[in-house]
Short mmCIF file of C-alpha atoms in Angstrom, two decimals:
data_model
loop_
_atom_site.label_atom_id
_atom_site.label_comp_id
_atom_site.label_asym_id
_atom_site.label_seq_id
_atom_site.Cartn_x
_atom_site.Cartn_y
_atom_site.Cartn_z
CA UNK A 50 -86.95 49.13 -145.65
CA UNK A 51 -88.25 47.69 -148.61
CA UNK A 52 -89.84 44.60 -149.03
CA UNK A 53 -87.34 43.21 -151.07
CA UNK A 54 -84.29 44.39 -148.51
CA UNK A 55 -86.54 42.42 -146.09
CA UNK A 56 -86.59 39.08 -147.68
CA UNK A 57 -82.85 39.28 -148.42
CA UNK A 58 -81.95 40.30 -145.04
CA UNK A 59 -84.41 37.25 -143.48
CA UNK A 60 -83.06 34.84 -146.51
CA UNK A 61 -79.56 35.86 -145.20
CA UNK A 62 -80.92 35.75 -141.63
CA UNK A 63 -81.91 32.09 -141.77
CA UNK A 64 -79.54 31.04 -143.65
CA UNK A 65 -76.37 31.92 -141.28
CA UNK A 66 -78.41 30.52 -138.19
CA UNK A 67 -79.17 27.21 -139.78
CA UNK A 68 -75.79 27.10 -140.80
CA UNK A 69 -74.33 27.74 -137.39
CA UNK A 70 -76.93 25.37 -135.78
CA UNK A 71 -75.81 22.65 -138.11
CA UNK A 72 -71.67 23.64 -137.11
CA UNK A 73 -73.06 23.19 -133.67
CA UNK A 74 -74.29 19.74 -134.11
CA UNK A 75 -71.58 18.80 -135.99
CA UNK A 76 -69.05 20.00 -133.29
CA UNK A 77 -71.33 18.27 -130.92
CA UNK A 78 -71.53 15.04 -132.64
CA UNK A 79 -67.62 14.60 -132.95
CA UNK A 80 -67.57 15.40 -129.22
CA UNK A 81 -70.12 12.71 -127.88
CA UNK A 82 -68.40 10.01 -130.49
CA UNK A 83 -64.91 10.87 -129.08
CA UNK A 84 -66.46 10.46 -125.66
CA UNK A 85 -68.04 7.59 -125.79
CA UNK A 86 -67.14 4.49 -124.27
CA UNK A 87 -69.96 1.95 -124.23
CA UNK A 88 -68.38 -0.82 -121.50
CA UNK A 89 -66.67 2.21 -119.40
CA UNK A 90 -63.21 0.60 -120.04
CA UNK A 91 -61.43 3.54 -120.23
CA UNK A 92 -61.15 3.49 -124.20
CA UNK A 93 -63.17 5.43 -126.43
CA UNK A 94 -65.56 3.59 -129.13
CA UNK A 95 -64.01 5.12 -132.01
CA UNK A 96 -60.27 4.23 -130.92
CA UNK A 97 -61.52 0.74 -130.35
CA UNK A 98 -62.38 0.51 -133.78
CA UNK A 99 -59.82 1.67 -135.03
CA UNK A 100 -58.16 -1.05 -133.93
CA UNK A 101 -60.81 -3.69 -134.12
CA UNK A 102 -61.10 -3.93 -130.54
CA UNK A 103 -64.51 -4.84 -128.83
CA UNK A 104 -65.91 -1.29 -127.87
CA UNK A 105 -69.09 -3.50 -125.82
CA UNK A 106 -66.00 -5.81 -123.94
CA UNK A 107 -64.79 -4.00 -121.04
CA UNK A 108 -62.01 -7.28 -120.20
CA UNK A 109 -60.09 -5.98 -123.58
CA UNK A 110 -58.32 -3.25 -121.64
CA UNK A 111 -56.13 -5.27 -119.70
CA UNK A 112 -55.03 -7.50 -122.46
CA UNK A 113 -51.82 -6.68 -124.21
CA UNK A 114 -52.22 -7.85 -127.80
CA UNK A 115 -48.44 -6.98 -129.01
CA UNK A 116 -46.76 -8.37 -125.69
CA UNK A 117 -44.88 -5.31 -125.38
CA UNK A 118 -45.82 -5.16 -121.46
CA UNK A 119 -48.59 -2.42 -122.20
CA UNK A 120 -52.10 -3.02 -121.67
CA UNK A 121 -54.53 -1.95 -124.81
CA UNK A 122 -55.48 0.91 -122.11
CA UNK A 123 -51.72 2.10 -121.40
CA UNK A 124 -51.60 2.40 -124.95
CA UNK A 125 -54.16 4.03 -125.66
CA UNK A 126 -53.12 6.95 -123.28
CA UNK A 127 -49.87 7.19 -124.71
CA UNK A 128 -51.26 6.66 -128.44
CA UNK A 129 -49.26 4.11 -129.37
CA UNK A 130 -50.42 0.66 -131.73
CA UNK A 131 -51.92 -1.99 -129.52
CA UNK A 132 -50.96 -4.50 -132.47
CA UNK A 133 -47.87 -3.53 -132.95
CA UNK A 134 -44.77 -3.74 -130.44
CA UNK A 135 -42.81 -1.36 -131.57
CA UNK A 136 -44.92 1.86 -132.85
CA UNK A 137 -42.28 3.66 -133.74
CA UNK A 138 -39.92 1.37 -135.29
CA UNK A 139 -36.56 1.96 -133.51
CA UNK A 140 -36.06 -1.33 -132.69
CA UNK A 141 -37.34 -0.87 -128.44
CA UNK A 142 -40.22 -2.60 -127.76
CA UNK A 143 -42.80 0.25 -126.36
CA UNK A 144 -43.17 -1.40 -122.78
CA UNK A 145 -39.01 -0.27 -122.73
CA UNK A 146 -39.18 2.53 -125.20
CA UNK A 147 -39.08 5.92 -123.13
CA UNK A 148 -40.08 7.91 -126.04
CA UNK A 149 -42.30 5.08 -127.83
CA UNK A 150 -43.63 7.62 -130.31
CA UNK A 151 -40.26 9.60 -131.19
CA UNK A 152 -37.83 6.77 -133.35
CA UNK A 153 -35.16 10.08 -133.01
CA UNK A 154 -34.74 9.58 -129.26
CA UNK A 155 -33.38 6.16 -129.96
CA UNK A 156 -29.97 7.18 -129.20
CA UNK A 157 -26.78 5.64 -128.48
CA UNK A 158 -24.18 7.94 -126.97
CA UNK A 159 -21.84 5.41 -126.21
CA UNK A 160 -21.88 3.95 -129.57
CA UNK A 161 -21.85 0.53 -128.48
CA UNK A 162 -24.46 -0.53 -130.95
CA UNK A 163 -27.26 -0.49 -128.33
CA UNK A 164 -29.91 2.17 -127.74
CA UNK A 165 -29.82 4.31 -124.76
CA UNK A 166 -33.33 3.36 -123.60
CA UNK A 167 -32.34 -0.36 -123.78
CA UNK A 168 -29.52 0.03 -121.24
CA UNK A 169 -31.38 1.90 -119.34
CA UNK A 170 -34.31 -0.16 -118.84
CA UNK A 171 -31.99 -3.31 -117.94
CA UNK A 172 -29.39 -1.63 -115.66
CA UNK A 173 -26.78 -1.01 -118.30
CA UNK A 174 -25.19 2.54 -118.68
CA UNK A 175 -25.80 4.76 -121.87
CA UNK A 176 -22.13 6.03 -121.20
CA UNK A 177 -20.00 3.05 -120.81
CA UNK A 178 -19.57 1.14 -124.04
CA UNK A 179 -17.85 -1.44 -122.38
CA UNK A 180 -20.74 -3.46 -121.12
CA UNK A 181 -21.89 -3.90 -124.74
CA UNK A 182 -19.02 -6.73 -124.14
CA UNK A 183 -20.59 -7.88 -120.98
CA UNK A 184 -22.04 -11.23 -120.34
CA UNK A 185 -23.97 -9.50 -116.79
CA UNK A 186 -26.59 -13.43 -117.02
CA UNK A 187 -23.46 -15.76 -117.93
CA UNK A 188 -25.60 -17.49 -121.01
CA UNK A 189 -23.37 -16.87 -123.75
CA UNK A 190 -24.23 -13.87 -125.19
CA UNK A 191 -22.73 -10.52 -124.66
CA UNK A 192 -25.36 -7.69 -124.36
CA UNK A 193 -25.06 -6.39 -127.73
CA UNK A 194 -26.03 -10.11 -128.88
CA UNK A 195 -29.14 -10.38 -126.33
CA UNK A 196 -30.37 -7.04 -127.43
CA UNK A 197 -29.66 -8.00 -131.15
CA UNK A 198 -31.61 -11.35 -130.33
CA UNK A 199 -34.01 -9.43 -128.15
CA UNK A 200 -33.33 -11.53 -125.25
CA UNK A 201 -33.10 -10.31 -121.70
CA UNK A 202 -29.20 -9.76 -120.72
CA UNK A 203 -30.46 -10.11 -117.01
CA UNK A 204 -31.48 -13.70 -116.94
CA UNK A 205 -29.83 -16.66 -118.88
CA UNK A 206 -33.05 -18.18 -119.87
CA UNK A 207 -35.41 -15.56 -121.80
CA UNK A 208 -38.44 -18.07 -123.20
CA UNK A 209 -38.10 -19.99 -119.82
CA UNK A 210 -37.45 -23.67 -121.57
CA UNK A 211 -34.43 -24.71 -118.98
CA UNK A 212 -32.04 -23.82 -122.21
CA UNK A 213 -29.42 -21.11 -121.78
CA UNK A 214 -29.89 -18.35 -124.21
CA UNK A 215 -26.50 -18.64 -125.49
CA UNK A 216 -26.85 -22.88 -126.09
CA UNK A 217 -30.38 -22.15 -127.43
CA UNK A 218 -31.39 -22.44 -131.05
CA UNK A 219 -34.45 -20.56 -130.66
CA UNK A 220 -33.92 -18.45 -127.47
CA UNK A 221 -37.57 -16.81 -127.53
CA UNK A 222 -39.12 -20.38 -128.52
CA UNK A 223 -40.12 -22.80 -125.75
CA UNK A 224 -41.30 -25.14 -128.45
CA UNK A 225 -37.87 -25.14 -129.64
CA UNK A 226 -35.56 -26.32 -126.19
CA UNK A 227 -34.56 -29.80 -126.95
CA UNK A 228 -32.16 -30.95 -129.65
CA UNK A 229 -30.74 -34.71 -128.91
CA UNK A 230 -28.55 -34.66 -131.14
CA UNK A 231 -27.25 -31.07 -131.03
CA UNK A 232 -27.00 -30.42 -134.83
CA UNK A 233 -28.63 -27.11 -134.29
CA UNK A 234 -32.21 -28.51 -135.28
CA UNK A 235 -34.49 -28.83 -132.57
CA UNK A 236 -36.56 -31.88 -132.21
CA UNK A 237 -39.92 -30.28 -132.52
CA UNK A 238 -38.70 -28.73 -136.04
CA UNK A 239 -37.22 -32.43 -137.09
CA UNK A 240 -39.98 -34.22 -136.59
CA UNK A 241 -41.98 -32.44 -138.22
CA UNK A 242 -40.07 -33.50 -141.28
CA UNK A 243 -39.54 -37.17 -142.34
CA UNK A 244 -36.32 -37.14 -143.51
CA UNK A 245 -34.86 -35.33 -140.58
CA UNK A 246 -33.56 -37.51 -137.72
CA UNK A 247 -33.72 -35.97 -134.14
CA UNK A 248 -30.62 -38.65 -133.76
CA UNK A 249 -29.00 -37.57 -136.92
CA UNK A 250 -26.58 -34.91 -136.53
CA UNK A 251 -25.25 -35.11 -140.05
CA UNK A 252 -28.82 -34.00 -141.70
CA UNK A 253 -28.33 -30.59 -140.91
CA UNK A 254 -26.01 -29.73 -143.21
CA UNK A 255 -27.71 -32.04 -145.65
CA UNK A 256 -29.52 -30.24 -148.62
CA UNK A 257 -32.86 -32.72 -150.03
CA UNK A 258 -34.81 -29.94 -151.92
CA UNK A 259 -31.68 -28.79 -153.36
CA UNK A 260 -31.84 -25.33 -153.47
CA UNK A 261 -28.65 -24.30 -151.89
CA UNK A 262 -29.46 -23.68 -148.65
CA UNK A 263 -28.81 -26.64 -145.78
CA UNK A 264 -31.66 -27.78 -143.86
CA UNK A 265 -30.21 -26.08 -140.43
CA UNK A 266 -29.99 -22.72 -143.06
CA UNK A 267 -33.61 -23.23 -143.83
CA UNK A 268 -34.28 -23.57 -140.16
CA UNK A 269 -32.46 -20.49 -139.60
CA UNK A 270 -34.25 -18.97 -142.43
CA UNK A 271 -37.68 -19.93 -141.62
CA UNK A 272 -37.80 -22.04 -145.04
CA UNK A 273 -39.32 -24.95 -146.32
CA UNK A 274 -36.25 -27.66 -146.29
CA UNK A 275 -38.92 -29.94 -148.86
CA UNK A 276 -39.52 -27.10 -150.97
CA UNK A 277 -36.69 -25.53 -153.21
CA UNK A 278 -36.90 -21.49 -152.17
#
């Protein structure tokens, strides 16, 4: 072989073993950074960051940060967003959702206007469109209006603040539970207004700002009664 063939061939040589030795450590690299869980929590580094989780605080596991009744570890073996209820956006909350990465299993074969997955997670059946009807907690609403509210159709009292669902203005508010006057304006949200009177009824369909919208329509709305929207 000439001398010539012999550098090429060690050139080539070299070249394709460096190369591969680099792969190597490359494949090796992604593998120790997917694996690697500083506190031992149960959740990689990387996915931690990802979702600006504390990859050194081992405690963060068990929290649930979207209050979908998953801990940031249950979600993180089924993949779904620790930050976001719903990952999939079909309207179940993931701690409910049997498919919480699949919107398309979000079906309603009944076609009482509530998901499958719902009923089945609160005792309703997926085949009876009747019990969309239903009042099963006796609060007011029927169970297509607690899962349209996202209340629970099992007990009358969802945020716990001694108001019935159905006579509460803000059913998943605690904040929200007494209104004196009963003008659909809670007290909390009136006094935080001066011109709203926890013992005036009559304000609520009152309009200051003047934009069109009443002050229990801005409440409603989530607007600023004071500020024309």
């Amino acid at each position: 072989m000439s001398r010539k063939r012999r550098s090429s061939f060690f050139t080539f040589f070299l070249t394709s073993s460096i190369s591969s030795l680099f792969s190597i450590s490359v494949l090796c690299s992604l593998s120790y950074a997917e694996d690697l869980d500083s506190d031992s929590d149960g959740m990689p580094d990387y996915w931690e960051a990802i979702y600006g989780l504390d990859p050194n605080n081992p405690e963060d596991a068990s929290r649930d940060e979207d209050l979908d009744l998953l801990e940031n570890l249950v979600e993180f073996g089924l993949q779904t967003d620790p930050f976001r209820a719903d990952s999939d956006w079909d309207g179940i909350p993931d701690g409910e959702d049997l498919w919480p990465l699949d919107p398309s299993k979000a079906m309603d074969q009944d076609g009482d206007g509530i998901p499958d997955a719902w009923e089945i997670t609160r005792g309703l059946s997926e085949f009876d469109p009747n019990d969309a009807a239903m009042d099963l907690d006796g609060d007011g609403l029927s169970n297509l209006e607690e899962y349209r509210a996202g209340t629970r159709p099992d007990f009358h009292d969802s945020d716990l603040d001694g108001v019935p669902d159905g006579d509460d203005v803000a059913p998943l508010d605690a904040a929200y539970r007494i209104d004196a006057d009963r003008d659909g304006l809670p007290e909390a949200y009136e006094n935080q207004y001066p011109f709203l009177n926890d013992g005036y009824p009559e304000d609520a369909a009152e309009d200051l700002d003047g934009d069109g919208l009443s002050n229990l329509q801005e409440f409603t709305a989530g607007t600023n009664p004071e500020n024309p929207d």
